[in-house]
Amino acid sequence: MKSVERTSDGTGDAPRSQGCYRCDRNVAPSRLFRVDIEPPEVLEGDYRHSVRYCCPDCAAAMNLSEFSDRVKKSAR
């Protein structure tokens, strides 16, 4: 995994056509999870909005499936 500062001059990740920001695996764009993080207002001075893309395996490692009703329903 590369830091945002090293990969894009600290301005945030550019959208990728394929590939996971965590593991750098090539993944079809239709299979990437979009991770969109917006800091709460009180922290906007220290953190900025960020969008990154990750593969299903890394999304599962971050437990993002917990937030998907479709995934929950198909698991039952």
GROMACS .gro file of N, CA and C in nm:
model
  228
    1MET      N    1   0.084  -0.117   0.000
    1MET     CA    2   0.000   0.000   0.000
    1MET      C    3   0.089   0.123   0.000
    2LYS      N    4   0.056   0.220  -0.082
    2LYS     CA    5   0.133   0.344  -0.090
    2LYS      C    6   0.054   0.456  -0.026
    3SER      N    7   0.123   0.548   0.038
    3SER     CA    8   0.053   0.661   0.098
    3SER      C    9   0.003   0.756  -0.009
    4VAL      N   10  -0.102   0.827   0.022
    4VAL     CA   11  -0.158   0.925  -0.072
    4VAL      C   12  -0.053   1.030  -0.105
    5GLU      N   13   0.023   1.073  -0.005
    5GLU     CA   14   0.124   1.176  -0.029
    5GLU      C   15   0.230   1.131  -0.129
    6ARG      N   16   0.274   1.005  -0.119
    6ARG     CA   17   0.377   0.955  -0.209
    6ARG      C   18   0.325   0.932  -0.350
    7THR      N   19   0.199   0.892  -0.363
    7THR     CA   20   0.148   0.855  -0.494
    7THR      C   21   0.089   0.970  -0.572
    8SER      N   22   0.040   1.073  -0.504
    8SER     CA   23  -0.027   1.178  -0.580
    8SER      C   24  -0.007   1.316  -0.518
    9ASP      N   25   0.110   1.341  -0.463
    9ASP     CA   26   0.147   1.473  -0.414
    9ASP      C   27   0.054   1.524  -0.305
   10GLY      N   28  -0.007   1.434  -0.228
   10GLY     CA   29  -0.089   1.475  -0.115
   10GLY      C   30  -0.226   1.527  -0.149
   11THR      N   31  -0.268   1.517  -0.275
   11THR     CA   32  -0.397   1.572  -0.313
   11THR      C   33  -0.507   1.468  -0.316
   12GLY      N   34  -0.479   1.344  -0.282
   12GLY     CA   35  -0.578   1.238  -0.284
   12GLY      C   36  -0.554   1.145  -0.401
   13ASP      N   37  -0.613   1.027  -0.393
   13ASP     CA   38  -0.595   0.929  -0.499
   13ASP      C   39  -0.675   0.966  -0.623
   14ALA      N   40  -0.615   0.950  -0.738
   14ALA     CA   41  -0.688   0.966  -0.864
   14ALA      C   42  -0.768   0.838  -0.888
   15PRO      N   43  -0.885   0.848  -0.947
   15PRO     CA   44  -0.961   0.725  -0.976
   15PRO      C   45  -0.879   0.630  -1.062
   16ARG      N   46  -0.887   0.503  -1.033
   16ARG     CA   47  -0.812   0.402  -1.106
   16ARG      C   48  -0.905   0.330  -1.201
   17SER      N   49  -0.851   0.286  -1.313
   17SER     CA   50  -0.932   0.206  -1.403
   17SER      C   51  -0.942   0.064  -1.349
   18GLN      N   52  -0.842   0.021  -1.275
   18GLN     CA   53  -0.845  -0.109  -1.209
   18GLN      C   54  -0.739  -0.111  -1.103
   19GLY      N   55  -0.761  -0.190  -1.000
   19GLY     CA   56  -0.660  -0.206  -0.896
   19GLY      C   57  -0.707  -0.156  -0.761
   20CYS      N   58  -0.660  -0.224  -0.660
   20CYS     CA   59  -0.697  -0.195  -0.522
   20CYS      C   60  -0.589  -0.108  -0.457
   21TYR      N   61  -0.631  -0.005  -0.386
   21TYR     CA   62  -0.533   0.082  -0.321
   21TYR      C   63  -0.462   0.014  -0.206
   22ARG      N   64  -0.523  -0.090  -0.148
   22ARG     CA   65  -0.462  -0.157  -0.033
   22ARG      C   66  -0.362  -0.264  -0.074
   23CYS      N   67  -0.398  -0.346  -0.172
   23CYS     CA   68  -0.312  -0.461  -0.205
   23CYS      C   69  -0.252  -0.451  -0.346
   24ASP      N   70  -0.290  -0.351  -0.422
   24ASP     CA   71  -0.240  -0.329  -0.558
   24ASP      C   72  -0.275  -0.442  -0.655
   25ARG      N   73  -0.370  -0.528  -0.619
   25ARG     CA   74  -0.415  -0.633  -0.712
   25ARG      C   75  -0.496  -0.570  -0.825
   26ASN      N   76  -0.481  -0.621  -0.945
   26ASN     CA   77  -0.564  -0.576  -1.056
   26ASN      C   78  -0.702  -0.638  -1.042
   27VAL      N   79  -0.803  -0.555  -1.047
   27VAL     CA   80  -0.941  -0.598  -1.033
   27VAL      C   81  -1.023  -0.523  -1.137
   28ALA      N   82  -1.119  -0.591  -1.198
   28ALA     CA   83  -1.206  -0.524  -1.295
   28ALA      C   84  -1.277  -0.407  -1.227
   29PRO      N   85  -1.285  -0.293  -1.294
   29PRO     CA   86  -1.348  -0.175  -1.233
   29PRO      C   87  -1.488  -0.202  -1.179
   30SER      N   88  -1.564  -0.291  -1.243
   30SER     CA   89  -1.700  -0.320  -1.197
   30SER      C   90  -1.701  -0.395  -1.064
   31ARG      N   91  -1.587  -0.449  -1.022
   31ARG     CA   92  -1.578  -0.524  -0.895
   31ARG      C   93  -1.516  -0.445  -0.782
   32LEU      N   94  -1.471  -0.324  -0.809
   32LEU     CA   95  -1.408  -0.243  -0.705
   32LEU      C   96  -1.512  -0.177  -0.615
   33PHE      N   97  -1.482  -0.173  -0.487
   33PHE     CA   98  -1.562  -0.098  -0.392
   33PHE      C   99  -1.511   0.045  -0.390
   34ARG      N  100  -1.600   0.140  -0.388
   34ARG     CA  101  -1.562   0.281  -0.373
   34ARG      C  102  -1.574   0.313  -0.225
   35VAL      N  103  -1.463   0.353  -0.166
   35VAL     CA  104  -1.460   0.391  -0.025
   35VAL      C  105  -1.451   0.543  -0.021
   36ASP      N  106  -1.558   0.606   0.020
   36ASP     CA  107  -1.570   0.752   0.018
   36ASP      C  108  -1.576   0.801   0.163
   37ILE      N  109  -1.471   0.869   0.205
   37ILE     CA  110  -1.460   0.912   0.344
   37ILE      C  111  -1.467   1.064   0.351
   38GLU      N  112  -1.560   1.113   0.431
   38GLU     CA  113  -1.571   1.257   0.452
   38GLU      C  114  -1.561   1.282   0.602
   39PRO      N  115  -1.463   1.361   0.644
   39PRO     CA  116  -1.446   1.383   0.788
   39PRO      C  117  -1.562   1.464   0.846
   40PRO      N  118  -1.591   1.446   0.973
   40PRO     CA  119  -1.692   1.529   1.037
   40PRO      C  120  -1.646   1.675   1.037
   41GLU      N  121  -1.740   1.764   1.044
   41GLU     CA  122  -1.710   1.907   1.034
   41GLU      C  123  -1.602   1.952   1.132
   42VAL      N  124  -1.604   1.899   1.251
   42VAL     CA  125  -1.507   1.940   1.354
   42VAL      C  126  -1.364   1.901   1.316
   43LEU      N  127  -1.345   1.802   1.228
   43LEU     CA  128  -1.211   1.757   1.189
   43LEU      C  129  -1.170   1.801   1.049
   44GLU      N  130  -1.252   1.882   0.982
   44GLU     CA  131  -1.221   1.923   0.845
   44GLU      C  132  -1.090   2.000   0.834
   45GLY      N  133  -1.047   2.066   0.938
   45GLY     CA  134  -0.920   2.138   0.935
   45GLY      C  135  -0.799   2.047   0.934
   46ASP      N  136  -0.816   1.926   0.987
   46ASP     CA  137  -0.705   1.830   0.995
   46ASP      C  138  -0.710   1.721   0.889
   47TYR      N  139  -0.829   1.690   0.839
   47TYR     CA  140  -0.844   1.581   0.742
   47TYR      C  141  -0.927   1.631   0.624
   48ARG      N  142  -0.903   1.573   0.507
   48ARG     CA  143  -0.982   1.611   0.390
   48ARG      C  144  -1.058   1.492   0.336
   49HIS      N  145  -1.155   1.523   0.255
   49HIS     CA  146  -1.237   1.422   0.189
   49HIS      C  147  -1.146   1.333   0.105
   50SER      N  148  -1.175   1.203   0.103
   50SER     CA  149  -1.092   1.109   0.029
   50SER      C  150  -1.179   1.001  -0.034
   51VAL      N  151  -1.145   0.963  -0.156
   51VAL     CA  152  -1.212   0.853  -0.224
   51VAL      C  153  -1.104   0.757  -0.272
   52ARG      N  154  -1.121   0.632  -0.238
   52ARG     CA  155  -1.028   0.527  -0.283
   52ARG      C  156  -1.110   0.408  -0.330
   53TYR      N  157  -1.044   0.317  -0.400
   53TYR     CA  158  -1.110   0.200  -0.455
   53TYR      C  159  -1.038   0.075  -0.407
   54CYS      N  160  -1.116  -0.025  -0.362
   54CYS     CA  161  -1.052  -0.146  -0.312
   54CYS      C  162  -1.126  -0.270  -0.362
   55CYS      N  163  -1.055  -0.381  -0.361
   55CYS     CA  164  -1.107  -0.509  -0.409
   55CYS      C  165  -1.202  -0.570  -0.305
   56PRO      N  166  -1.281  -0.668  -0.345
   56PRO     CA  167  -1.373  -0.733  -0.250
   56PRO      C  168  -1.302  -0.795  -0.129
   57ASP      N  169  -1.183  -0.851  -0.148
   57ASP     CA  170  -1.112  -0.912  -0.036
   57ASP      C  171  -1.072  -0.808   0.068
   58CYS      N  172  -1.021  -0.694   0.022
   58CYS     CA  173  -0.981  -0.588   0.116
   58CYS      C  174  -1.104  -0.524   0.181
   59ALA      N  175  -1.213  -0.512   0.105
   59ALA     CA  176  -1.337  -0.461   0.163
   59ALA      C  177  -1.384  -0.553   0.275
   60ALA      N  178  -1.373  -0.684   0.253
   60ALA     CA  179  -1.411  -0.780   0.357
   60ALA      C  180  -1.318  -0.770   0.477
   61ALA      N  181  -1.189  -0.748   0.452
   61ALA     CA  182  -1.093  -0.734   0.562
   61ALA      C  183  -1.124  -0.612   0.648
   62MET      N  184  -1.180  -0.509   0.586
   62MET     CA  185  -1.219  -0.387   0.659
   62MET      C  186  -1.361  -0.400   0.713
   63ASN      N  187  -1.424  -0.516   0.693
   63ASN     CA  188  -1.560  -0.544   0.736
   63ASN      C  189  -1.663  -0.451   0.673
   64LEU      N  190  -1.639  -0.408   0.549
   64LEU     CA  191  -1.734  -0.321   0.480
   64LEU      C  192  -1.861  -0.396   0.442
   65SER      N  193  -1.856  -0.528   0.434
   65SER     CA  194  -1.977  -0.604   0.400
   65SER      C  195  -2.084  -0.587   0.506
   66GLU      N  196  -2.045  -0.547   0.626
   66GLU     CA  197  -2.140  -0.524   0.734
   66GLU      C  198  -2.244  -0.418   0.695
   67PHE      N  199  -2.207  -0.329   0.605
   67PHE     CA  200  -2.294  -0.219   0.568
   67PHE      C  201  -2.379  -0.247   0.445
   68SER      N  202  -2.366  -0.362   0.386
   68SER     CA  203  -2.438  -0.393   0.263
   68SER      C  204  -2.557  -0.485   0.291
   69ASP      N  205  -2.678  -0.432   0.275
   69ASP     CA  206  -2.797  -0.515   0.295
   69ASP      C  207  -2.803  -0.628   0.194
   70ARG      N  208  -2.759  -0.601   0.070
   70ARG     CA  209  -2.763  -0.703  -0.033
   70ARG      C  210  -2.674  -0.821   0.006
   71VAL      N  211  -2.556  -0.792   0.058
   71VAL     CA  212  -2.465  -0.899   0.101
   71VAL      C  213  -2.526  -0.975   0.217
   72LYS      N  214  -2.586  -0.905   0.312
   72LYS     CA  215  -2.647  -0.971   0.427
   72LYS      C  216  -2.759  -1.065   0.382
   73LYS      N  217  -2.844  -1.018   0.291
   73LYS     CA  218  -2.957  -1.099   0.246
   73LYS      C  219  -2.909  -1.224   0.171
   74SER      N  220  -2.806  -1.212   0.090
   74SER     CA  221  -2.758  -1.327   0.014
   74SER      C  222  -2.685  -1.428   0.102
   75ALA      N  223  -2.640  -1.386   0.218
   75ALA     CA  224  -2.569  -1.477   0.309
   75ALA      C  225  -2.665  -1.564   0.389
   76ARG      N  226  -2.792  -1.526   0.392
   76ARG     CA  227  -2.889  -1.600   0.473
   76ARG      C  228  -2.949  -1.716   0.400
   0.00000   0.00000   0.00000
